[in-house]
PDB file of C-alpha atoms and ligand atoms in Angstrom:
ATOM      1  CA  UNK A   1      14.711   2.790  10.527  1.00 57.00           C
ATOM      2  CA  UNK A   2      13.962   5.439  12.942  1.00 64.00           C
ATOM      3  CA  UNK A   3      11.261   4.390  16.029  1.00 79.00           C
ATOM      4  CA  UNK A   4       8.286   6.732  16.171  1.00 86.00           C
ATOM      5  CA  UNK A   5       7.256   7.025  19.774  1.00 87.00           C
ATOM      6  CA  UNK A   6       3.656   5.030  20.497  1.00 88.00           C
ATOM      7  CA  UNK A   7       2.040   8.377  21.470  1.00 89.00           C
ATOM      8  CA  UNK A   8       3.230  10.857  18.485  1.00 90.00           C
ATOM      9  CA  UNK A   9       0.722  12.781  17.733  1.00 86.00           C
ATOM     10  CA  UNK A  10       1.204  12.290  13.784  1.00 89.00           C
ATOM     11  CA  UNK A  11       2.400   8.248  14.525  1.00 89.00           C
ATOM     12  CA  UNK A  12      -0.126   7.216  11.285  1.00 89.00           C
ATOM     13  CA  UNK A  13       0.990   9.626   9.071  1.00 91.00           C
ATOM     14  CA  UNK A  14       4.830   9.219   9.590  1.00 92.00           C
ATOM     15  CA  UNK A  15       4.445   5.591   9.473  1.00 93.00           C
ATOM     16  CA  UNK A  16       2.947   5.800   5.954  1.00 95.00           C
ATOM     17  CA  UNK A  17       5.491   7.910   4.934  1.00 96.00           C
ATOM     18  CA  UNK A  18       8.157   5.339   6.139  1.00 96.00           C
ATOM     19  CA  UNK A  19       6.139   2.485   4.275  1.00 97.00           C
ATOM     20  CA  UNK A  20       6.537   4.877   1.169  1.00 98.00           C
ATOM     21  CA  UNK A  21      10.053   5.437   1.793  1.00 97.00           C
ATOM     22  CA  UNK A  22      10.621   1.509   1.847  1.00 97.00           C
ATOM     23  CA  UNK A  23       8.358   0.640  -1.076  1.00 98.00           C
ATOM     24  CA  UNK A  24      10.863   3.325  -3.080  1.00 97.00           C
ATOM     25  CA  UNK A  25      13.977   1.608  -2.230  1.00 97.00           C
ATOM     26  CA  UNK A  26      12.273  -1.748  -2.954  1.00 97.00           C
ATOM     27  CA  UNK A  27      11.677   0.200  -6.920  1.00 97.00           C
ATOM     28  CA  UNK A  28       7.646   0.157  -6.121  1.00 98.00           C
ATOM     29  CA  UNK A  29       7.618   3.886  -6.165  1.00 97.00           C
ATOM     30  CA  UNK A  30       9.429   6.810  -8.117  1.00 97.00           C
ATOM     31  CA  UNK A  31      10.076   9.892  -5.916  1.00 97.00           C
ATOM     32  CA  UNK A  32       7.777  12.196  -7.646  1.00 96.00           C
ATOM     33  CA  UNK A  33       4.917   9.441  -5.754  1.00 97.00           C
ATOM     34  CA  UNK A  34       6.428  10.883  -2.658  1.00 97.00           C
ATOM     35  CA  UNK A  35       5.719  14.226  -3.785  1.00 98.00           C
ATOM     36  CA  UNK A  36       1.882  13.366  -4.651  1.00 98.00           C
ATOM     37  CA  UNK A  37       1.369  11.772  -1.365  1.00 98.00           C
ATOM     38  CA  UNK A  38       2.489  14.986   0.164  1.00 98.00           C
ATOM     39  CA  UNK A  39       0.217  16.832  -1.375  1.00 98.00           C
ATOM     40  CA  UNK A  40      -2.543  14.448  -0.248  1.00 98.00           C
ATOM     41  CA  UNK A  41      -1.569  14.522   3.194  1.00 97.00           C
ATOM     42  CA  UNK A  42      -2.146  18.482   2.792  1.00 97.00           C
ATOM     43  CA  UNK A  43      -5.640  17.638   1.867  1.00 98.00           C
ATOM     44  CA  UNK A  44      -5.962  14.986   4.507  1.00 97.00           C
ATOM     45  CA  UNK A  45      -5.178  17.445   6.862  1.00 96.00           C
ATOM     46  CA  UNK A  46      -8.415  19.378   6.007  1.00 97.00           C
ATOM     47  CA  UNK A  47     -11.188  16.965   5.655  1.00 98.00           C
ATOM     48  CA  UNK A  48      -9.484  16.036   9.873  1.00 97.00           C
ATOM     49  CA  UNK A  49      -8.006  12.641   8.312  1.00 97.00           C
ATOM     50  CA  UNK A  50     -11.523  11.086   8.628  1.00 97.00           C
ATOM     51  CA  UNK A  51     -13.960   9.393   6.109  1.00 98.00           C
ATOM     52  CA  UNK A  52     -16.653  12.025   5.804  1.00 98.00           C
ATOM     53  CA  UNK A  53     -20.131  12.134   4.478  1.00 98.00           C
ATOM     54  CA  UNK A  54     -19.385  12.995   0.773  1.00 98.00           C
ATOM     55  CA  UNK A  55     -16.769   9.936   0.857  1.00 98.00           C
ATOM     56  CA  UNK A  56     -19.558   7.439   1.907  1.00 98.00           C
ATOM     57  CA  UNK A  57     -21.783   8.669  -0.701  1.00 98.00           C
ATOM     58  CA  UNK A  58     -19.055   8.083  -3.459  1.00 98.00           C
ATOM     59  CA  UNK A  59     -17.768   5.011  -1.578  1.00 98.00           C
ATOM     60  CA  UNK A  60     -21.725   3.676  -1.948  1.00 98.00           C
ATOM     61  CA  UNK A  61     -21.936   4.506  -5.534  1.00 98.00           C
ATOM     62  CA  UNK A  62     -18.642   2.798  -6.826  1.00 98.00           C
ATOM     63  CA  UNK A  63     -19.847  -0.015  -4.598  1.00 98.00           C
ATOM     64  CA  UNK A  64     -22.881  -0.627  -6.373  1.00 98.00           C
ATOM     65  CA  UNK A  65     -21.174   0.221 -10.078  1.00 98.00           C
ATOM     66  CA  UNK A  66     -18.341  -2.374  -9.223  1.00 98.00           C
ATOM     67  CA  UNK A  67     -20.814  -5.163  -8.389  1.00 98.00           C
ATOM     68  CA  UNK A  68     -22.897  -4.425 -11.312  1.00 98.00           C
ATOM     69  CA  UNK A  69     -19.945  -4.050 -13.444  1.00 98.00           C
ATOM     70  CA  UNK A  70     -19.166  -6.852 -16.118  1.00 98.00           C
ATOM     71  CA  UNK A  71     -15.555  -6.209 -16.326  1.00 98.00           C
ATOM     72  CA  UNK A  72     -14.543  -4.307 -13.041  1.00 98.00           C
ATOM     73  CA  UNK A  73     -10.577  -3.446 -13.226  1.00 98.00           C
ATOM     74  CA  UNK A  74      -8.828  -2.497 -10.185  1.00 98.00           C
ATOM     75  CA  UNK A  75      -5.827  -0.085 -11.465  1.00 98.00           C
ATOM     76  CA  UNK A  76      -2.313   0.041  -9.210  1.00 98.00           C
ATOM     77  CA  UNK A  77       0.190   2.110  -9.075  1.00 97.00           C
ATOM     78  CA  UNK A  78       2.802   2.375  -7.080  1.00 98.00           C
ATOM     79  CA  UNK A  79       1.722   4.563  -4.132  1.00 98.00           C
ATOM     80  CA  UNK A  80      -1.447   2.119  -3.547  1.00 98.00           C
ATOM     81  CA  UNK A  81       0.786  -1.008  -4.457  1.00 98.00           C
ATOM     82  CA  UNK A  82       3.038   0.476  -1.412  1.00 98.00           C
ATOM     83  CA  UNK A  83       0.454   1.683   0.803  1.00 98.00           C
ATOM     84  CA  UNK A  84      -3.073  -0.949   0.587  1.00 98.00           C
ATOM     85  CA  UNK A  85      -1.406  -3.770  -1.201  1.00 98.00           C
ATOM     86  CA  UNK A  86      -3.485  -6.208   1.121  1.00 98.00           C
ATOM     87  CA  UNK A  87      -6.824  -4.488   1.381  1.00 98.00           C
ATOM     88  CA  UNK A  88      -6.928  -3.691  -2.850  1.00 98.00           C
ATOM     89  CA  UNK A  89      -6.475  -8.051  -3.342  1.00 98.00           C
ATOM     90  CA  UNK A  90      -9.311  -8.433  -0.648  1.00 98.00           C
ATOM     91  CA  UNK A  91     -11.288  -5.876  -2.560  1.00 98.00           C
ATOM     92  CA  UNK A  92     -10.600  -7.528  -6.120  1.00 98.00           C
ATOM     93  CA  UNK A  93     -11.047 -10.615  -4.445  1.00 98.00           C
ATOM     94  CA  UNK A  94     -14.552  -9.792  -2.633  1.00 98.00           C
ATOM     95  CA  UNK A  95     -16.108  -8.058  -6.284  1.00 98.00           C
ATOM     96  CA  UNK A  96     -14.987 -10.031  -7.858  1.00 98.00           C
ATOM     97  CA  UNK A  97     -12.584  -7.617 -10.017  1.00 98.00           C
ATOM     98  CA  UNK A  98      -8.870  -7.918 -12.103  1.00 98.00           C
ATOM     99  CA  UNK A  99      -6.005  -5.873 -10.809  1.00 98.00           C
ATOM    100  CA  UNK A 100      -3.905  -4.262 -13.424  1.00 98.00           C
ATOM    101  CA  UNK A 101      -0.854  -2.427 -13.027  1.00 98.00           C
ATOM    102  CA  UNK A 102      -0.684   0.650 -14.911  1.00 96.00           C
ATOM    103  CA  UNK A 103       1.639   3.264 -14.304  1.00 95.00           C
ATOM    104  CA  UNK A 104       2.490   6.912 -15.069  1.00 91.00           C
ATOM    105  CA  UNK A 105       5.735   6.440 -15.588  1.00 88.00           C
ATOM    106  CA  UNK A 106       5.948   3.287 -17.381  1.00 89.00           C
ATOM    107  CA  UNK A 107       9.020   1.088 -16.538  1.00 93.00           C
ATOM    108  CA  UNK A 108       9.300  -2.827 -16.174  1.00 96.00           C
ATOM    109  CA  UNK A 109      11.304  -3.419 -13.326  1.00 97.00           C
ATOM    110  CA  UNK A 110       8.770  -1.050 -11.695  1.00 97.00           C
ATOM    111  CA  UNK A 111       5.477  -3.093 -12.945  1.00 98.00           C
ATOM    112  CA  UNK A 112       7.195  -5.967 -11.746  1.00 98.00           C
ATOM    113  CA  UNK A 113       8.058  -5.147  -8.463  1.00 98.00           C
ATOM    114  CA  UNK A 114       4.069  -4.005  -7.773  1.00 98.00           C
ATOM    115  CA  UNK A 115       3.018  -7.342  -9.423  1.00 98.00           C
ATOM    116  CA  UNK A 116       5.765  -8.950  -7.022  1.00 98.00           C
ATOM    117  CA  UNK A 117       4.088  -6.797  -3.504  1.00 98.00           C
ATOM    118  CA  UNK A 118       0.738  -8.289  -5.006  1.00 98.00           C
ATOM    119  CA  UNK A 119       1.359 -11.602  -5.242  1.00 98.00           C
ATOM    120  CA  UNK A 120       2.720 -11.351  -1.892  1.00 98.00           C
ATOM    121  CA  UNK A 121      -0.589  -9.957  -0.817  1.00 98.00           C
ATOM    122  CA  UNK A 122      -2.107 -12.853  -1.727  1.00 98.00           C
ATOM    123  CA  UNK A 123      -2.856 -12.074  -5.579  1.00 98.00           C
ATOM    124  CA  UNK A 124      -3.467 -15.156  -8.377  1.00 98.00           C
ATOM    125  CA  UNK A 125      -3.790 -13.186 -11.125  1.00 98.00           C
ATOM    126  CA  UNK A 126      -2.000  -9.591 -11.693  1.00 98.00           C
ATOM    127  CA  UNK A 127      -2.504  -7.563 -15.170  1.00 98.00           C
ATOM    128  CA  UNK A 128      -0.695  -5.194 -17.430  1.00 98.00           C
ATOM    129  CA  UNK A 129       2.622  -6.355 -16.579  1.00 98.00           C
ATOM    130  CA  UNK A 130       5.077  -5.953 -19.691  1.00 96.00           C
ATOM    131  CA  UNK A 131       4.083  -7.225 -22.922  1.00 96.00           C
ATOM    132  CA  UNK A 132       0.444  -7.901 -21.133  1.00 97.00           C
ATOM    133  CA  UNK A 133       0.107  -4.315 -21.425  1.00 95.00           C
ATOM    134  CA  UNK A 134      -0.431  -4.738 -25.690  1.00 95.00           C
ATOM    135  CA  UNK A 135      -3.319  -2.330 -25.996  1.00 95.00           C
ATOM    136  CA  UNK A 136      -3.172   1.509 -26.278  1.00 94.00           C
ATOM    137  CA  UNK A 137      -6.124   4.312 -25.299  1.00 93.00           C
ATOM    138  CA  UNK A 138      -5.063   7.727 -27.108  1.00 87.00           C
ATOM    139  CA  UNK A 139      -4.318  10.067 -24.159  1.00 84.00           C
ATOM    140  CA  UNK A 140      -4.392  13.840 -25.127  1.00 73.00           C
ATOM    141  CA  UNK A 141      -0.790  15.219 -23.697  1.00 73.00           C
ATOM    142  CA  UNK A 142       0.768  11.715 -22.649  1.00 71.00           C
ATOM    143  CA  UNK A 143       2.274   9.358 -24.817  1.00 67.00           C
ATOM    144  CA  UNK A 144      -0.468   6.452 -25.669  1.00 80.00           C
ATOM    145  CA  UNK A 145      -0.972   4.757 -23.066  1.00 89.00           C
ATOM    146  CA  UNK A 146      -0.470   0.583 -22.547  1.00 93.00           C
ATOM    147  CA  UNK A 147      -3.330  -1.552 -21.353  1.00 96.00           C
ATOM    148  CA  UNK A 148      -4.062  -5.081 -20.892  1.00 97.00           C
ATOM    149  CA  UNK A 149      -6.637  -6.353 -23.073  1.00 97.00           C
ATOM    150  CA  UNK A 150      -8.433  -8.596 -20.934  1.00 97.00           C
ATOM    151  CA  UNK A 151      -8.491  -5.563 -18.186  1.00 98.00           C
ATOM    152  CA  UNK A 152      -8.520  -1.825 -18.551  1.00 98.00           C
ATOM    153  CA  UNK A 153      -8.876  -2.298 -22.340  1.00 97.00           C
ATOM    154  CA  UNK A 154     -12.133  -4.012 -22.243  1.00 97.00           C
ATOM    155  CA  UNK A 155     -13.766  -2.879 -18.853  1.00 98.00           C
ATOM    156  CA  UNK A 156     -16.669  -1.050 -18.426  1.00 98.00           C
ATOM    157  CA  UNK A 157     -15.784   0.071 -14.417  1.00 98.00           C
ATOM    158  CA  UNK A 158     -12.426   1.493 -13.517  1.00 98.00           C
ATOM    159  CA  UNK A 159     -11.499   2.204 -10.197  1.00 98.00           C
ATOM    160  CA  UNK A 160      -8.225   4.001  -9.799  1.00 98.00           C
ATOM    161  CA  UNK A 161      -6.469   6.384  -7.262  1.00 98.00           C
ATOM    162  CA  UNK A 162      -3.391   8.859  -7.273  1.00 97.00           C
ATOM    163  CA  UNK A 163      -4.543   8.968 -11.429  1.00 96.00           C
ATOM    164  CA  UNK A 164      -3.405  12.043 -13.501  1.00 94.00           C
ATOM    165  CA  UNK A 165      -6.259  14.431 -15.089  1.00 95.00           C
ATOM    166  CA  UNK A 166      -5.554  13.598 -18.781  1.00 93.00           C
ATOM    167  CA  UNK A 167      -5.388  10.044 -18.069  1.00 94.00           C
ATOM    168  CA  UNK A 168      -8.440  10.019 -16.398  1.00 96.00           C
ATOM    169  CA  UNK A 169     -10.450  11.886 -19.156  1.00 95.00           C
ATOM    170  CA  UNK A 170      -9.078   9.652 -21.416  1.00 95.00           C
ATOM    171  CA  UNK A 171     -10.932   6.768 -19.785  1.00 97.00           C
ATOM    172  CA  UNK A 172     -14.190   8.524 -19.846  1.00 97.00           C
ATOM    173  CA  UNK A 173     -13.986   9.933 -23.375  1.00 95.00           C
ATOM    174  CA  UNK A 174     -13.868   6.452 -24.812  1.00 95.00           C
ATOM    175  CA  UNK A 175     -17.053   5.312 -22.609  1.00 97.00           C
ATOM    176  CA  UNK A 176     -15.169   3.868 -19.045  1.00 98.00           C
ATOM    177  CA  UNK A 177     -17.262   4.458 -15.686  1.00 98.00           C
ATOM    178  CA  UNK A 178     -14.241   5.851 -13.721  1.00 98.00           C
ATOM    179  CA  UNK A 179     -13.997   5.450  -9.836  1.00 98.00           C
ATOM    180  CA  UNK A 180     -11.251   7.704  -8.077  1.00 98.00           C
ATOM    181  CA  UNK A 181     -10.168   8.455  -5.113  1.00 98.00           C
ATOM    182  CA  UNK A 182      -8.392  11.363  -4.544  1.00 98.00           C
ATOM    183  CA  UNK A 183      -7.786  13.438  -1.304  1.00 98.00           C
ATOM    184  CA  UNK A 184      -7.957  16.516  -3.581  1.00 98.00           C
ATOM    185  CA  UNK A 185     -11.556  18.015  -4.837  1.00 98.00           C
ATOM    186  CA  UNK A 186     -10.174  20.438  -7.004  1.00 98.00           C
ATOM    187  CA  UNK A 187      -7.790  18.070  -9.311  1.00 98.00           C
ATOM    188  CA  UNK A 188      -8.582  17.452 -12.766  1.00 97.00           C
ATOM    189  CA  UNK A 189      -9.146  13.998 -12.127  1.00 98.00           C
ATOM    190  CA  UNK A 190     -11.486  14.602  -8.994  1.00 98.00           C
ATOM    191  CA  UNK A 191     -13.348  17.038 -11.642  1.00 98.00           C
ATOM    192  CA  UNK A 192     -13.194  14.496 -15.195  1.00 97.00           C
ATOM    193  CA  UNK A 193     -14.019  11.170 -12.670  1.00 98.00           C
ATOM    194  CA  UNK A 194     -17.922   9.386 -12.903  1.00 98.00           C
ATOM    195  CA  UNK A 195     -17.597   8.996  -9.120  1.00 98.00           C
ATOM    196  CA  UNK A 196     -14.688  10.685  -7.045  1.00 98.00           C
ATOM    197  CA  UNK A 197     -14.097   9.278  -3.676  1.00 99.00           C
ATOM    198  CA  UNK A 198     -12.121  11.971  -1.521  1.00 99.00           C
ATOM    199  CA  UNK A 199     -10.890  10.527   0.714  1.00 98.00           C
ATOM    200  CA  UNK A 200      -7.196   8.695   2.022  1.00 98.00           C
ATOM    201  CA  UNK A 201      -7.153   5.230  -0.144  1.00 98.00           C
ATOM    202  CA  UNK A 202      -5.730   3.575   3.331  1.00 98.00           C
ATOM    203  CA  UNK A 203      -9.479   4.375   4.545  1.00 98.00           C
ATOM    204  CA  UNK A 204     -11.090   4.164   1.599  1.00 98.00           C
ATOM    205  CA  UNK A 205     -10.307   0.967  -0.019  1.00 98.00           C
ATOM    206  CA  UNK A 206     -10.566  -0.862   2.915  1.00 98.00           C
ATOM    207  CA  UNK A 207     -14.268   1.093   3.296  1.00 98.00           C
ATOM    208  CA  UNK A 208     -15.269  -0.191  -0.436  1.00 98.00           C
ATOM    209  CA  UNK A 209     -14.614  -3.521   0.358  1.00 98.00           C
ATOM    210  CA  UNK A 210     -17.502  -3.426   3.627  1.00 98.00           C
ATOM    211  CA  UNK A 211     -19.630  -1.765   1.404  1.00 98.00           C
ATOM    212  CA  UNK A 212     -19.364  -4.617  -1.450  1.00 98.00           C
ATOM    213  CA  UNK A 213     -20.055  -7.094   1.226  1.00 98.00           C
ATOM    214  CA  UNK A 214     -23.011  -5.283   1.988  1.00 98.00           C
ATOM    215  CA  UNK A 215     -24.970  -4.289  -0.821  1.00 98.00           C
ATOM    216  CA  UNK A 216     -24.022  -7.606  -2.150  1.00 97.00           C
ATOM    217  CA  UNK A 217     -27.029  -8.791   0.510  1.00 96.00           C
ATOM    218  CA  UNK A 218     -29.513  -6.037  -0.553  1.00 96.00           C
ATOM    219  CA  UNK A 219     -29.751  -5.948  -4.361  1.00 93.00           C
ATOM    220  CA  UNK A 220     -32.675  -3.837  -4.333  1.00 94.00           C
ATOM    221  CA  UNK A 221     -30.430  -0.788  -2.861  1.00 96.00           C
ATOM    222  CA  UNK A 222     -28.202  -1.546  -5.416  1.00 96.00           C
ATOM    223  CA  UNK A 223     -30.035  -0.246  -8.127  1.00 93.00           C
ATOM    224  CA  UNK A 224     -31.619   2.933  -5.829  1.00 94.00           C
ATOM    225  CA  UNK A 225     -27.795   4.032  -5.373  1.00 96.00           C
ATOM    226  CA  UNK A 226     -27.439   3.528  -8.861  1.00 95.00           C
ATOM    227  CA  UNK A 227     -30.361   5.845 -10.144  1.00 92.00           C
ATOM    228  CA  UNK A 228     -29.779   8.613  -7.728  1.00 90.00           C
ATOM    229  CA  UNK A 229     -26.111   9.824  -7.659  1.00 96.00           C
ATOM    230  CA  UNK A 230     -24.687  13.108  -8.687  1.00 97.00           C
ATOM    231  CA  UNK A 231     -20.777  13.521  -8.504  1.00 98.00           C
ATOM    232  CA  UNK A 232     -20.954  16.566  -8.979  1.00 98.00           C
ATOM    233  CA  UNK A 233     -22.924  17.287  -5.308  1.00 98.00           C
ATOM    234  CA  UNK A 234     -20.456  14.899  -3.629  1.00 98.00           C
ATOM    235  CA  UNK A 235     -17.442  17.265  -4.996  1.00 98.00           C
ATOM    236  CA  UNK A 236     -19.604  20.476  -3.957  1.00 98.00           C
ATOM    237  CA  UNK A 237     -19.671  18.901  -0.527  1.00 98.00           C
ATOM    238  CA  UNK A 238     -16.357  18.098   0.020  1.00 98.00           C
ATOM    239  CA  UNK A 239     -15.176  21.895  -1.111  1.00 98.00           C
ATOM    240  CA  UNK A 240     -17.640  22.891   1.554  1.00 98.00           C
ATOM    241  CA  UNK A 241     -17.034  20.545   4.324  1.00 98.00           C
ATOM    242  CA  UNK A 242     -13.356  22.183   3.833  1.00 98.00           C
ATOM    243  CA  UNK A 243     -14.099  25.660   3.985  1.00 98.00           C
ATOM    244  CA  UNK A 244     -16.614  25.035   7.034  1.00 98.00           C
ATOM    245  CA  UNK A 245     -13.963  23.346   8.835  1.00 98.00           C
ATOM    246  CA  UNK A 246     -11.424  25.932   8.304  1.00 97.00           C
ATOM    247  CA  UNK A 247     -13.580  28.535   9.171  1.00 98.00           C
ATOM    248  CA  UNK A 248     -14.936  27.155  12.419  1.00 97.00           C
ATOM    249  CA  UNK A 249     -11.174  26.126  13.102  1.00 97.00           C
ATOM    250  CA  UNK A 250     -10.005  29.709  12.756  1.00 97.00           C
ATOM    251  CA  UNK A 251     -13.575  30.476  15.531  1.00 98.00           C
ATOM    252  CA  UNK A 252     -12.094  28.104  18.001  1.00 96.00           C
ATOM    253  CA  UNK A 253      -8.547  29.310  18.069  1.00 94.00           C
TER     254      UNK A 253
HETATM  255  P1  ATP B   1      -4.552  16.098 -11.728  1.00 54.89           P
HETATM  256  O1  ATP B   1      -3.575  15.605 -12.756  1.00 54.89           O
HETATM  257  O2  ATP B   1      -5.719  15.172 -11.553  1.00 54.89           O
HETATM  258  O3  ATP B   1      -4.978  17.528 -11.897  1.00 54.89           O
HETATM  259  P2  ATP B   1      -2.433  16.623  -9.860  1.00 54.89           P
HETATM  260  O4  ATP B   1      -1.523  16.756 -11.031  1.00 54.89           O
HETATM  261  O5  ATP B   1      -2.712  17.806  -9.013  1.00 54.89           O
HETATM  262  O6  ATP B   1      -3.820  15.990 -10.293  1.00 54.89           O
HETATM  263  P3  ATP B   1      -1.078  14.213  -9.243  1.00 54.89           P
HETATM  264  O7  ATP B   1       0.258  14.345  -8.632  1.00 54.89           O
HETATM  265  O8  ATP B   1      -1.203  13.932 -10.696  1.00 54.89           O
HETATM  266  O9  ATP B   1      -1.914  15.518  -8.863  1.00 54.89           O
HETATM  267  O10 ATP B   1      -1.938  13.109  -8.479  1.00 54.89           O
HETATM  268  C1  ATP B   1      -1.861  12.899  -7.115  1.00 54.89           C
HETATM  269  C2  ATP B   1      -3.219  13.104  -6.509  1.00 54.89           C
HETATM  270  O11 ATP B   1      -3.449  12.086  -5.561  1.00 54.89           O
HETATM  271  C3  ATP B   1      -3.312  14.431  -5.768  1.00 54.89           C
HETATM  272  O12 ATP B   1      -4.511  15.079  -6.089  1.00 54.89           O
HETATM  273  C4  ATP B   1      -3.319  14.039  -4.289  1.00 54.89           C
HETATM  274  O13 ATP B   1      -4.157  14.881  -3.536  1.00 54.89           O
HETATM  275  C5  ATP B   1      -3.865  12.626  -4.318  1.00 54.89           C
HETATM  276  N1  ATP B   1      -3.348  11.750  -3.244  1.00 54.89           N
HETATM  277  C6  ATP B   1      -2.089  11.648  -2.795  1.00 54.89           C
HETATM  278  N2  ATP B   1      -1.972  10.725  -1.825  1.00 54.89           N
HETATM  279  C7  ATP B   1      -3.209  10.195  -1.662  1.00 54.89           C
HETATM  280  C8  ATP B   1      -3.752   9.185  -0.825  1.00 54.89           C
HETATM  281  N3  ATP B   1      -2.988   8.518   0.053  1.00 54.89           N
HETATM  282  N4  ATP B   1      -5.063   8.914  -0.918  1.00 54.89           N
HETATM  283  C9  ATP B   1      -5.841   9.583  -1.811  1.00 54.89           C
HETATM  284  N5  ATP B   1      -5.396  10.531  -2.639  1.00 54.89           N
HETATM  285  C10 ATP B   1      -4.095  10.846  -2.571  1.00 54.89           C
HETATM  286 MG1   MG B   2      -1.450  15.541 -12.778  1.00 54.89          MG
END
């Protein structure tokens, strides 16, 4: 594949691309994940591809909802499978949580290509994988959706990424905490998720993970994060850090 010069400017960002590009040909991804990523990267571009504020305050809360969780499900899909395969076993494996495939569009060779990246990532245990998937949640638009039994099925704390809006709400309407992270504050999942990280999941998974580690010292802070969060400040904020940064952008042109 094509070098990308040490000191390109956008090195990162074509280099995930690339690893996108790969994980397609290797059947992790479908094309229309190359499309979603795009429009993430749009979004990246406007928060300055950093980990702001109103991500750390989301990125605390799931923290503290995932350790306190009793069934915490990690849910992959083929952009994150592709992009964090590494960092979301670390993070299963530090929560302790389940990983579960579950995909938009629903194909075997697919789920078991992103169980395959997993294992290779160092996972023992990957869910939702062909007939594991034997449960359905009623979805609004979509057809019923497949679920493990043992994960999203039964779990009380969801985190997910790259989700769609009616699959999301569909998760919260039958009584699941949903985590998501999504570079987008105006999506319907950003809007219909309990907490909404916005931020790039290369940052932000890998950010969830120190966070685990440290609240797991300081249970006390655990339950202040708990009793004091309000997603919909956090989405206010991030809508805001946007327009500020555009506007004092356009002021130092
Ligand atoms: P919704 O269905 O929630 O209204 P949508 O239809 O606009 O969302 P989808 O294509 O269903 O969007 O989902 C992709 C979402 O994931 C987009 O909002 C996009 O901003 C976000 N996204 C893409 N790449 C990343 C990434 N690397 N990290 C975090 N979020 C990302
Ligand atoms: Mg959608």
């Amino acid at each position: 594949r094509g070098i990308v010069p040490e000191n390109h400017p956008r090195r990162d960002s074509i280099l995930l691309r690339e690893r996108l590009v790969e994980a397609m040909e290797k059947e992790i991804v479908v094309p229309q994940g190359l499309i979603a990523h795009g429009r993430g990267e749009c979004f990246d571009y406007l928060i300055g591809e950093k980990t702001r504020d109103f991500a750390q305050i989301a990125i605390e809360e799931a923290a503290a909802l995932l350790i306190t969780a009793k069934n915490p499900v990690l849910s992959v899909n083929g952009n994150t499978a592709a992009l964090v395969p590494t960092q979301l076993v670390e993070l299963a494996n530090t929560i302790p949580a389940k990983l579960e495939v579950n995909l938009f569009y629903r194909d075997t060779v697919r789920e078991i290509a992103i169980e395959k990246a997993l294992r290779q990532a160092g996972a023992k245990e990957v869910l939702g994988v062909g007939e594991d998937a034997s449960e359905t949640i009623p979805e609004l638009f979509s057809q019923r959706r497949r679920v493990s039994k043992r994960g999203i099925f039964s779990a009380d704390v969801v985190l997910l990424a790259l989700e769609d809006g009616d699959r999301t709400e569909a998760l919260t309407r039958i009584g699941k905490k949903v985590i998501a992270i999504d570079l987008n504050p105006l999506s319907r999942t950003s809007m219909k998720a309990t907490v909404t990280i916005v931020d790039n999941v290369t940052r932000a998974i890998p950010a969830l993970k120190e966070k685990v580690m440290e609240l797991k010292r300081d249970p006390e802070r655990v339950n202040r994060i708990l009793e004091s969060y309000d997603n919909r400040e956090v989405l206010r904020k991030a809508m805001r850090y946007m327009a500020e940064r555009l506007n004092q952008l356009s002021l130092d042109l």
